[in-house]
Amino acid sequence: MNVTDKLSVNSTINYQRTNSGNRPSISYGTENLMYLWIWYGRQVNTNTLRDYWMRGLEGVQQFNYNYNYHDNPYFNVFENTNGQSKDRIYGNISATYRFTPKLSLMLRTGLDTYNELRDRKRAFSTQRFPRGNYREDDVYFSEMNSDFLLTYSETTKPVWSYSIALGGNAMRQENRYVQTVAPQLLIPGIYNFTNTAVNLQVNQFIGEKRINSLYGFGQIGYKNVLFLDVTGRNDWSSTLPITNNSYFYPSATLSAVISDMVTLPSAISFLKLRGAFAEVGNDTDPYSLSNVYNSAVAWGTIQAKTESNRLSNADLKPERTGSFETGIDIRFLEGRLGFDFTYFDNRTRNQIIPIELDIATGYASRIINAGEIQNKGIEAVLNARVVQNSKLTWDVTANFTRTRGYVLELTEGLDTYTLTGRNGANIQARIGERMGNIYGAGFARVEDPSSPYFGQIIHNTSGTPITDPTLKLQGNYNPDWMLGLANSLNYKGISLGFLFDYRHGGIVVSRTKTIGSTSGQLEETLFGRENGYDLNVEGNGIISEGVIRNADGSFTPNTIKITSRNWHNRYYERNNVEAAKYDATFLKLREVTIGYTIPKSLLSRIPVQDVKISLVARNLALWTENPHFDPETLAMGGGTLIPGVEDMSFPSTRSIGFNLNVKF
């Protein structure tokens, strides 16, 4: 909004409300419906479990077919709920004042804040909480950014142009978290903290962070064909020690429009080359410099505090990421065919990570600066207008990405660092190897290259495969490469768009595969037991491929038939990552959109410029080797997502909706 001919003011505000009465429990556990599906017997008619309270004990004891390991699925859905409500407000207000046509000052303040309340209710007779349980997590987050930017630009026709700007930013971030738990309930069905049967458990966290910044950037242009952009920024962070809390990082980009500098073949309508170097600094989280006391479970009426098992570090330095990038943008046939190619090489050093300590020190880990990680790769984008006439246009965009991350350095005395893991799958960083490598146990195999049985699985004298507990490289969760294909067609106001995503390579380690095989719930476990478990019946039993290790250390082919149950129990041992992994390659029909734009002639009598109605469908189809789950799934462990691991995940969702866009 223009207040005067020199002053303009702009403002945006957005509000989001998220509310759910019951988000499903995830990961392995009795409250996850996928867990129940895996372990329930096929003979169980779940319809008989709809009345999930035992008669005469309503509200106190659930009814189920098995009370040892399972919760009634209807009881879980309707009684053991995970509620969530979240209110988020974000927006900004800015004012720009033009002192002269060449000099302007912009002031801006933005806020992003939300309040979230999560409540977890567990009824009496729940497997994990026989006396019930109630928990609330109250989460608050706020980030405010205030900026100023003074800009001066000049053009000296027809040769030189330049602009220069000086700015600053003040970032204020606050996190508050309060978790309150009633470990047992006094009266069934009343979810209130006054109904606790024992002392409440309260855990509280308050984290504040400040970053003040000054930055500047400038551009010099020559004849509108050659451009040099440079930037510099200095941050002062509250989460780093005073001696190291100031860090500067620059960048420079050089680009040249070759098609305006020299005469090219007529088929080439545009050609631009570019190269860039940049460095970025990064800080850490609050409370990383010195240890603090956290809330602990009270001892009777005595409140308790505990120190973290992670040792802080008062000498931390900021992380540094240096990047180099070069690329080409070339277009043909008056822009109807375009190709953009980028090569990049990023290196991050002084990463702030926790490393393991000897437990005798009193701590499990310590935060340090360590390591250097390299990420390099290529990105290529092809744009084409396949058809263009007065009635129809058809645009196609294809993008290809291939990246590789390598561990160049860790820290003195450390050549392996475990980043995360679950279900026996350890995601480790090892010097000289790729980031994302998954290590885990696998089958014991013949290791003598001169043996005729080299590489075959070793079995014990009972005919069951042996698991070698030694951690071995099982694969990498990152894809070898990715490809996307988008199409957009428009015909007389009708639009059609569809997007395909293809991911090639990588692995995913699946607990659904492991547990589903040992429980006999997966279709592939039917082999060898169609007629029961009597090994004397034709078609029953399995002779596992591989060899048996004899007492003298020699090997002979395995000829021992065992029941299908025994084979699946031993082949898919829970810590055997090799048996649990899948190829993560997939092709997805990610999105289809059909829209219609109402002709302007029909809108002439109302104060509306454009109206478009669209039907949008997402996640419509999936093609993959794995028949049981979406390879894009991620496990949850310790409150964080674990890539490359699947843990009793729900099927991915397909959504269909509509959009109404009105432009006034």
XYZ file of C-alpha atoms in Angstrom:
664
model
C 0.000 0.000 0.000
C 1.393 3.376 -1.033
C 0.971 5.858 1.838
C 2.732 8.653 -0.051
C 4.698 8.810 -3.258
C 7.796 7.868 -1.222
C 6.436 5.614 1.520
C 4.859 2.206 1.015
C 3.671 -0.259 3.649
C 2.995 -3.981 3.239
C 1.637 -6.514 5.678
C 0.669 -10.179 5.656
C -0.839 -12.350 8.363
C -1.675 -16.054 8.321
C -3.487 -18.260 10.806
C -3.504 -22.053 10.865
C -5.543 -24.292 13.132
C -4.680 -27.995 13.372
C -6.870 -30.237 15.459
C -7.001 -34.001 15.841
C -8.806 -36.027 18.437
C -6.621 -39.061 17.861
C -3.384 -39.381 15.934
C -2.364 -43.044 15.564
C 0.466 -44.453 17.664
C 3.520 -45.324 15.578
C 6.573 -47.607 15.834
C 6.696 -51.030 17.443
C 4.402 -51.380 20.445
C 1.090 -52.725 21.683
C -0.770 -49.481 20.906
C 0.194 -49.490 17.218
C -2.512 -51.084 15.076
C 0.136 -52.426 12.699
C 1.675 -54.263 15.648
C -1.706 -55.868 16.294
C -2.077 -56.804 12.636
C 1.314 -58.520 12.712
C 0.702 -60.527 15.879
C -3.021 -61.273 15.761
C -3.902 -64.820 14.797
C -5.654 -65.170 11.450
C -8.401 -67.159 13.162
C -9.466 -64.145 15.231
C -12.688 -62.534 14.038
C -12.117 -58.900 14.963
C -15.851 -58.176 14.679
C -16.303 -60.092 17.939
C -14.068 -57.508 19.633
C -16.190 -54.457 18.830
C -17.729 -54.508 22.313
C -14.351 -53.924 23.853
C -15.297 -53.747 27.555
C -15.687 -56.914 29.565
C -19.300 -57.165 30.683
C -19.735 -55.957 34.222
C -16.308 -54.309 34.190
C -16.970 -51.480 31.749
C -14.324 -48.785 32.027
C -12.049 -51.056 34.042
C -11.144 -54.161 32.007
C -10.931 -54.469 28.239
C -12.238 -57.584 26.484
C -9.793 -59.349 24.191
C -8.946 -62.767 22.832
C -5.417 -62.632 24.297
C -4.452 -60.630 27.361
C -0.700 -61.285 27.335
C 0.664 -59.174 24.495
C -2.172 -57.331 22.797
C -4.674 -54.574 23.310
C -8.106 -54.831 21.728
C -7.878 -52.797 18.469
C -11.232 -51.062 19.049
C -10.204 -50.341 22.636
C -7.027 -48.733 21.289
C -8.867 -46.607 18.747
C -11.644 -45.311 20.999
C -10.042 -45.270 24.461
C -6.273 -44.862 23.999
C -6.264 -41.577 22.132
C -3.499 -39.165 21.162
C -5.043 -35.726 20.831
C -3.413 -32.677 19.309
C -4.430 -29.059 18.858
C -2.128 -26.445 17.365
C -2.653 -22.751 16.673
C -0.069 -21.033 14.497
C 0.166 -17.368 13.519
C 2.804 -16.039 11.157
C 3.216 -12.859 9.178
C 5.173 -9.659 8.810
C 4.854 -5.925 8.338
C 7.291 -3.840 6.319
C 7.737 -0.230 5.326
C 9.881 1.094 2.474
C 10.863 4.724 2.131
C 12.448 6.015 -1.090
C 14.667 9.007 -0.327
C 15.508 9.267 -4.027
C 14.833 7.025 -7.007
C 18.204 5.402 -6.274
C 18.222 5.244 -2.470
C 15.688 3.406 -0.290
C 15.331 2.071 3.245
C 13.267 -0.973 4.172
C 12.216 -1.836 7.736
C 10.518 -5.162 8.455
C 9.404 -7.235 11.423
C 8.100 -10.772 11.150
C 6.710 -13.223 13.683
C 6.135 -16.982 13.563
C 4.582 -18.436 16.712
C 2.491 -21.419 17.711
C 0.957 -23.095 20.745
C 0.480 -26.841 20.669
C -1.237 -29.073 23.210
C -0.873 -32.847 22.987
C -2.835 -35.098 25.308
C -2.329 -38.851 25.645
C -5.035 -40.903 27.341
C -4.536 -44.530 28.364
C -7.457 -46.409 29.839
C -7.422 -48.922 32.672
C -6.221 -52.429 31.566
C -4.000 -51.090 28.769
C -1.056 -53.482 28.401
C 1.570 -50.864 29.256
C -0.613 -48.981 31.736
C -2.848 -51.392 33.674
C -3.921 -48.584 36.041
C -4.350 -46.050 33.265
C -2.235 -43.021 32.418
C -2.690 -39.405 31.378
C -0.103 -37.096 29.849
C -0.099 -33.557 28.475
C 2.647 -31.889 26.461
C 2.314 -28.108 26.263
C 4.603 -26.724 23.536
C 5.224 -23.075 22.718
C 7.487 -21.710 19.977
C 8.143 -18.155 18.869
C 10.603 -16.622 16.436
C 10.740 -12.908 15.675
C 12.945 -11.409 12.979
C 13.485 -7.669 12.653
C 15.400 -6.327 9.641
C 16.611 -3.147 8.076
C 17.985 -2.838 4.543
C 19.469 0.298 2.989
C 19.832 -0.016 -0.794
C 21.471 2.184 -3.404
C 21.418 1.386 -7.130
C 22.885 3.192 -10.132
C 22.904 2.616 -13.858
C 25.365 4.322 -16.156
C 23.958 3.678 -19.585
C 24.852 1.808 -21.619
C 27.916 0.312 -19.893
C 27.858 -0.043 -16.128
C 25.251 -0.754 -13.475
C 25.758 -1.315 -9.807
C 23.870 -1.644 -6.556
C 24.944 -1.851 -2.960
C 23.019 -2.639 0.202
C 23.664 -2.741 3.922
C 21.353 -4.545 6.296
C 20.916 -6.082 9.687
C 18.782 -8.693 11.385
C 17.855 -9.398 14.986
C 16.468 -12.896 15.543
C 14.764 -13.811 18.806
C 13.698 -17.419 19.346
C 11.965 -18.969 22.337
C 10.979 -22.578 23.032
C 8.923 -23.647 26.028
C 7.913 -27.197 26.810
C 6.050 -28.601 29.813
C 5.263 -32.308 30.099
C 2.971 -33.441 32.904
C 2.202 -37.115 33.522
C -0.231 -38.864 35.834
C 1.442 -42.333 35.933
C -1.684 -43.985 37.364
C -5.299 -42.904 37.602
C -7.436 -43.003 40.711
C -10.819 -43.279 38.982
C -11.101 -44.936 35.532
C -12.009 -42.695 32.609
C -11.339 -39.331 34.267
C -8.383 -37.702 32.536
C -7.465 -34.885 34.851
C -4.317 -34.360 36.876
C -6.352 -34.119 40.063
C -7.269 -37.772 39.414
C -3.725 -39.085 39.746
C -3.198 -42.027 42.110
C 0.513 -41.282 42.630
C 2.765 -38.249 42.428
C 2.674 -36.324 39.172
C 5.763 -36.347 36.970
C 6.616 -32.929 35.543
C 9.344 -32.094 33.061
C 9.906 -28.521 31.911
C 12.220 -26.931 29.364
C 12.774 -23.296 28.445
C 15.193 -22.453 25.658
C 16.024 -19.003 24.343
C 18.269 -18.076 21.458
C 19.422 -14.779 19.978
C 21.320 -14.043 16.782
C 22.253 -10.505 15.766
C 23.527 -10.007 12.238
C 24.965 -7.383 9.941
C 25.259 -8.037 6.243
C 25.973 -6.333 2.987
C 25.814 -7.203 -0.673
C 26.595 -5.572 -3.937
C 26.327 -6.167 -7.663
C 28.290 -4.793 -10.575
C 26.964 -5.269 -14.087
C 28.732 -4.628 -17.368
C 26.609 -3.956 -20.459
C 23.878 -6.121 -18.941
C 25.822 -9.248 -19.924
C 28.401 -9.696 -17.157
C 27.458 -9.632 -13.464
C 29.438 -9.946 -10.255
C 27.536 -10.370 -6.974
C 29.290 -10.366 -3.598
C 27.869 -10.716 -0.097
C 29.207 -10.696 3.430
C 27.462 -11.473 6.697
C 28.515 -11.547 10.329
C 26.463 -13.275 13.008
C 26.699 -13.021 16.788
C 25.035 -16.044 18.425
C 23.977 -16.437 22.045
C 24.494 -20.230 21.973
C 28.261 -20.044 21.413
C 30.943 -18.924 23.899
C 31.798 -15.215 23.899
C 35.240 -15.920 22.443
C 33.734 -17.751 19.439
C 30.237 -16.303 19.072
C 31.112 -13.993 16.155
C 31.534 -15.540 12.724
C 31.761 -13.997 9.258
C 30.889 -15.700 5.988
C 31.124 -14.313 2.441
C 29.920 -15.340 -1.020
C 30.635 -14.370 -4.617
C 28.823 -15.183 -7.859
C 29.961 -14.449 -11.409
C 27.585 -14.876 -14.339
C 27.856 -14.110 -18.035
C 25.128 -13.992 -20.701
C 27.186 -15.419 -23.553
C 24.339 -15.136 -26.057
C 24.493 -11.326 -25.714
C 28.279 -11.209 -25.982
C 28.993 -13.255 -29.105
C 27.086 -14.490 -32.134
C 25.815 -18.037 -31.639
C 24.056 -20.438 -34.012
C 20.489 -19.344 -34.681
C 19.070 -22.380 -32.881
C 20.520 -21.118 -29.570
C 18.334 -18.325 -28.226
C 19.995 -17.934 -24.817
C 23.222 -19.059 -23.133
C 24.365 -18.156 -19.637
C 27.317 -19.419 -17.607
C 27.634 -19.024 -13.848
C 29.980 -19.861 -11.015
C 29.680 -19.250 -7.291
C 31.520 -19.663 -4.024
C 29.873 -19.289 -0.629
C 30.514 -19.962 3.020
C 27.841 -20.334 5.695
C 28.246 -20.386 9.465
C 26.031 -22.180 11.938
C 25.624 -22.227 15.707
C 24.082 -24.799 18.056
C 21.230 -25.300 20.520
C 20.855 -23.605 23.900
C 22.527 -25.229 26.923
C 25.390 -26.724 24.916
C 28.085 -24.744 26.745
C 27.525 -25.801 30.347
C 25.626 -28.573 32.061
C 22.322 -27.820 33.756
C 19.972 -29.767 35.991
C 16.741 -31.188 34.621
C 13.560 -32.316 36.331
C 13.477 -35.891 37.607
C 10.907 -38.202 39.179
C 10.230 -37.115 42.753
C 11.328 -39.332 45.629
C 8.195 -39.409 47.718
C 7.531 -35.797 48.618
C 11.101 -34.740 47.796
C 11.565 -33.080 44.423
C 14.534 -34.376 42.433
C 16.832 -32.981 39.777
C 19.230 -34.799 37.501
C 22.168 -33.782 35.364
C 22.234 -34.712 31.691
C 24.430 -37.665 30.723
C 25.818 -35.509 27.908
C 28.822 -33.372 28.836
C 28.658 -29.822 27.492
C 31.578 -27.917 25.979
C 32.376 -24.280 26.785
C 34.868 -24.032 23.896
C 32.589 -24.780 20.943
C 33.239 -23.096 17.614
C 30.690 -22.359 14.881
C 30.154 -24.909 12.139
C 31.382 -23.898 8.684
C 30.067 -24.957 5.292
C 31.943 -23.934 2.169
C 30.341 -24.491 -1.216
C 31.360 -24.218 -4.841
C 28.867 -24.275 -7.692
C 29.043 -23.886 -11.435
C 26.383 -24.200 -14.068
C 25.024 -23.482 -17.512
C 21.592 -22.291 -18.671
C 20.989 -22.804 -22.396
C 17.765 -22.404 -24.381
C 16.861 -23.272 -27.938
C 14.118 -22.502 -30.453
C 13.112 -19.132 -29.011
C 13.010 -20.564 -25.509
C 10.788 -23.559 -26.227
C 13.551 -25.981 -25.238
C 15.789 -25.284 -22.262
C 18.489 -27.088 -20.323
C 19.969 -26.084 -16.967
C 22.921 -27.986 -15.504
C 24.571 -27.476 -12.096
C 27.586 -29.062 -10.432
C 28.105 -28.442 -6.713
C 30.640 -29.373 -4.051
C 29.892 -28.545 -0.397
C 32.162 -29.214 2.574
C 31.103 -28.873 6.201
C 33.701 -28.766 8.957
C 33.706 -28.200 12.724
C 30.387 -29.996 13.025
C 28.894 -29.836 16.504
C 28.207 -33.459 17.451
C 28.080 -35.676 20.569
C 30.700 -38.442 20.776
C 30.646 -41.402 23.150
C 32.588 -41.305 26.416
C 33.645 -44.067 28.766
C 30.724 -44.451 31.164
C 33.251 -44.374 34.028
C 33.495 -40.610 33.434
C 29.916 -40.239 34.621
C 28.729 -39.188 31.164
C 27.639 -41.121 28.097
C 28.751 -38.519 25.538
C 30.358 -35.127 25.077
C 29.628 -32.335 22.600
C 32.635 -31.417 20.437
C 33.588 -29.828 17.129
C 34.629 -32.582 14.777
C 34.670 -33.859 11.271
C 34.567 -32.739 7.692
C 31.791 -33.912 5.396
C 31.724 -33.505 1.626
C 28.521 -33.425 -0.420
C 28.863 -33.152 -4.165
C 26.643 -33.862 -7.091
C 24.871 -32.713 -10.208
C 21.419 -31.371 -10.980
C 19.984 -31.183 -14.479
C 16.652 -29.696 -15.552
C 15.126 -30.019 -19.019
C 12.197 -27.764 -19.974
C 10.266 -28.173 -23.199
C 7.112 -26.682 -24.678
C 6.098 -29.671 -26.770
C 2.962 -28.119 -28.272
C 2.027 -24.462 -28.629
C -0.838 -23.074 -30.674
C -3.865 -20.868 -30.170
C -5.801 -23.602 -28.351
C -3.323 -25.995 -26.752
C -0.050 -25.758 -24.838
C 1.884 -28.713 -23.437
C 4.887 -28.165 -21.169
C 7.212 -30.883 -19.909
C 9.829 -30.517 -17.160
C 12.276 -33.278 -16.280
C 14.812 -32.988 -13.476
C 17.658 -35.336 -12.598
C 19.673 -35.306 -9.357
C 22.672 -37.335 -8.262
C 24.474 -36.562 -4.990
C 27.176 -38.233 -2.933
C 28.212 -37.489 0.630
C 31.568 -38.611 2.031
C 33.179 -38.565 5.465
C 36.584 -36.917 5.012
C 37.502 -36.526 8.662
C 36.132 -37.147 12.162
C 38.318 -36.373 15.167
C 41.569 -37.625 16.610
C 41.261 -41.222 17.769
C 37.830 -41.690 16.192
C 37.292 -43.405 12.841
C 33.642 -44.460 13.293
C 30.722 -42.400 14.564
C 27.199 -43.796 14.991
C 24.699 -41.146 13.961
C 21.493 -43.009 14.810
C 19.881 -46.395 14.390
C 17.065 -48.771 15.196
C 16.185 -52.468 14.910
C 19.854 -53.463 14.658
C 20.487 -51.023 11.797
C 23.288 -48.599 12.708
C 23.746 -45.515 10.538
C 27.452 -44.830 10.855
C 29.910 -42.256 9.577
C 33.268 -43.871 8.812
C 36.279 -42.047 7.434
C 36.518 -42.438 3.667
C 33.018 -43.861 3.295
C 29.667 -42.478 2.166
C 27.287 -40.687 4.473
C 24.152 -42.760 4.994
C 25.863 -46.151 5.184
C 23.897 -48.696 7.229
C 25.803 -51.294 9.234
C 24.272 -54.336 10.878
C 24.462 -58.058 11.459
C 24.012 -60.421 8.533
C 24.316 -64.070 7.651
C 27.469 -66.014 8.411
C 28.960 -66.838 5.021
C 31.878 -68.820 3.682
C 34.686 -66.271 3.481
C 37.429 -68.334 1.818
C 37.623 -67.144 -1.826
C 39.221 -70.447 -2.842
C 36.287 -72.485 -1.507
C 33.687 -73.725 -4.013
C 31.096 -72.539 -1.487
C 32.463 -69.001 -1.231
C 29.739 -66.523 -0.266
C 27.115 -69.127 0.628
C 25.127 -68.916 3.887
C 26.397 -71.153 6.695
C 23.875 -73.311 8.605
C 24.132 -75.181 11.873
C 23.742 -78.940 12.076
C 19.983 -78.494 12.528
C 19.711 -76.909 9.080
C 18.929 -73.358 10.222
C 20.924 -70.334 8.990
C 23.445 -68.711 11.332
C 23.532 -64.967 11.982
C 26.960 -63.355 12.259
C 26.745 -60.583 14.911
C 29.662 -58.675 13.357
C 28.529 -55.314 11.985
C 28.912 -55.280 8.214
C 28.001 -52.752 5.546
C 24.484 -53.598 4.366
C 23.921 -50.635 2.040
C 23.160 -46.934 1.992
C 19.784 -45.308 2.566
C 20.431 -42.524 0.042
C 19.263 -43.077 -3.540
C 21.814 -43.488 -6.326
C 19.887 -40.901 -8.317
C 16.430 -39.339 -8.608
C 14.280 -38.311 -11.548
C 11.147 -36.192 -11.684
C 8.810 -35.693 -14.635
C 6.096 -33.012 -14.666
C 3.568 -32.399 -17.433
C 1.209 -29.445 -17.808
C -1.442 -29.197 -20.538
C -3.862 -26.328 -21.142
C -6.731 -26.420 -23.643
C -9.360 -23.678 -23.844
C -9.331 -23.004 -20.106
C -9.043 -26.665 -19.118
C -5.747 -27.647 -17.479
C -4.238 -31.040 -16.736
C -1.063 -31.611 -14.770
C 0.629 -34.760 -13.507
C 3.897 -35.439 -11.724
C 5.970 -38.628 -11.554
C 8.826 -39.194 -9.072
C 11.404 -41.931 -9.530
C 14.024 -42.872 -6.947
C 16.696 -45.402 -7.903
C 18.751 -47.357 -5.387
C 19.264 -47.183 -1.675
C 17.976 -49.616 0.925
C 15.380 -49.587 3.680
C 15.544 -51.922 6.697
C 12.085 -53.172 7.643
C 10.797 -54.437 10.969
C 7.502 -55.241 9.246
C 9.398 -57.733 7.074
C 11.219 -59.269 10.044
C 8.291 -59.573 12.452
C 5.770 -60.303 9.710
C 7.908 -63.242 8.593
C 8.501 -64.716 12.042
C 4.796 -64.374 12.873
C 3.773 -65.950 9.560
C 1.564 -63.050 8.490
C 3.254 -62.172 5.192
C 2.118 -63.902 2.020
C 5.597 -65.131 1.171
C 5.690 -67.223 4.360
C 3.078 -69.618 2.918
C 5.756 -71.609 1.118
C 6.487 -74.898 2.867
C 3.416 -74.917 5.125
C 0.447 -75.160 2.791
C -0.388 -78.552 4.293
C 0.726 -77.948 7.859
C 4.039 -78.617 9.547
C 4.368 -82.405 9.125
C 7.674 -82.834 7.272
C 6.537 -86.227 5.958
C 3.817 -84.556 3.888
C 4.762 -83.688 0.308
C 5.430 -79.964 -0.138
C 5.897 -79.215 3.539
C 9.130 -77.893 4.998
C 12.070 -75.942 3.619
C 15.625 -76.911 2.746
C 17.545 -73.689 3.160
C 20.087 -72.873 0.464
C 23.683 -72.874 1.671
C 26.133 -75.113 3.483
C 26.580 -76.795 6.848
C 29.783 -76.278 8.783
C 31.141 -79.662 9.832
C 33.015 -80.355 13.065
C 36.360 -80.314 11.230
C 35.640 -76.869 9.760
C 34.803 -78.121 6.271
C 31.531 -77.410 4.482
C 28.941 -79.596 2.790
C 25.717 -78.566 1.038
C 22.721 -78.296 3.356
C 20.165 -81.074 2.776
C 18.271 -80.885 6.065
C 14.563 -80.133 5.801
C 13.068 -78.039 8.591
C 9.591 -76.678 9.201
C 8.615 -73.400 7.603
C 8.091 -71.950 11.078
C 11.620 -72.787 12.225
C 13.165 -71.503 9.010
C 11.409 -68.134 9.143
C 12.152 -67.713 12.850
C 15.877 -68.217 12.300
C 16.267 -66.623 8.857
C 14.510 -63.427 9.981
C 16.103 -63.065 13.401
C 15.327 -59.592 14.700
C 18.936 -58.412 14.691
C 19.646 -59.698 11.168
C 19.694 -56.522 9.081
C 20.679 -58.358 5.893
C 17.457 -60.384 5.980
C 15.344 -57.309 6.742
C 16.508 -54.988 3.968
C 14.712 -54.061 0.762
C 15.742 -52.195 -2.350
C 14.223 -48.718 -1.861
C 13.744 -48.051 -5.596
C 10.265 -46.770 -6.424
C 8.172 -44.927 -8.996
C 5.289 -42.767 -7.794
C 2.487 -40.937 -9.491
C 2.874 -38.076 -7.057
C 0.111 -35.726 -8.184
C -2.621 -35.233 -10.772
C -4.444 -31.907 -11.142
C -7.430 -31.114 -13.347
C -8.629 -27.517 -13.437
C -10.988 -25.179 -15.222
C -10.655 -21.404 -15.545
C -13.987 -19.640 -15.962
C -13.985 -17.354 -19.038
C -13.586 -13.663 -18.226
C -16.705 -12.894 -20.242
C -18.784 -14.640 -17.579
C -17.180 -12.562 -14.820
C -17.702 -9.130 -16.332
C -20.600 -8.233 -14.023
C -18.896 -9.161 -10.742
C -15.762 -7.625 -9.135
C -13.615 -10.677 -9.875
C -10.756 -10.976 -12.373
C -10.139 -14.738 -12.419
C -11.761 -17.869 -11.002
C -10.158 -21.298 -11.260
C -11.534 -24.555 -9.871
C -9.206 -27.542 -9.573
C -9.448 -31.169 -8.525
C -6.190 -32.356 -6.935
C -5.213 -35.959 -6.207
C -1.927 -36.885 -4.527
C -0.024 -40.135 -4.012
C -2.168 -42.018 -6.493
C 0.076 -44.946 -7.421
C 3.270 -46.672 -6.275
C 5.457 -49.189 -8.072
C 8.198 -50.839 -5.987
C 9.874 -54.181 -5.267
C 8.606 -54.082 -1.700
C 4.952 -55.202 -1.434
C 4.365 -54.259 2.203
C 5.057 -50.556 2.794
C 6.034 -47.262 1.198
C 9.865 -47.111 0.810
C 9.738 -43.389 1.633
C 8.717 -44.209 5.186
C 10.843 -43.162 8.166
C 11.049 -44.695 11.629
C 10.799 -42.688 14.821
C 13.294 -43.144 17.619
C 13.995 -40.938 20.616
C 11.723 -38.266 19.182
C 13.659 -38.010 15.908
C 13.138 -39.458 12.448
C 15.511 -42.249 11.404
C 16.113 -42.492 7.641
C 16.469 -45.871 5.973
C 14.503 -47.703 8.679
C 10.853 -48.809 8.637
C 9.210 -49.728 11.938
C 5.667 -51.095 11.631
C 4.591 -48.118 9.547
C 1.064 -47.381 8.407
C 0.213 -47.458 4.697
C 0.860 -44.141 2.999
C -2.246 -42.050 2.404
C -3.880 -41.051 -0.861
C -5.691 -37.726 -0.868
C -8.251 -36.160 -3.195
C -9.414 -32.574 -2.798
C -10.257 -29.400 -4.647
C -8.922 -25.867 -4.861
C -10.833 -22.670 -5.546
C -8.663 -19.715 -6.556
C -10.300 -16.311 -6.887
C -8.393 -13.199 -7.966
C -10.015 -9.827 -7.290
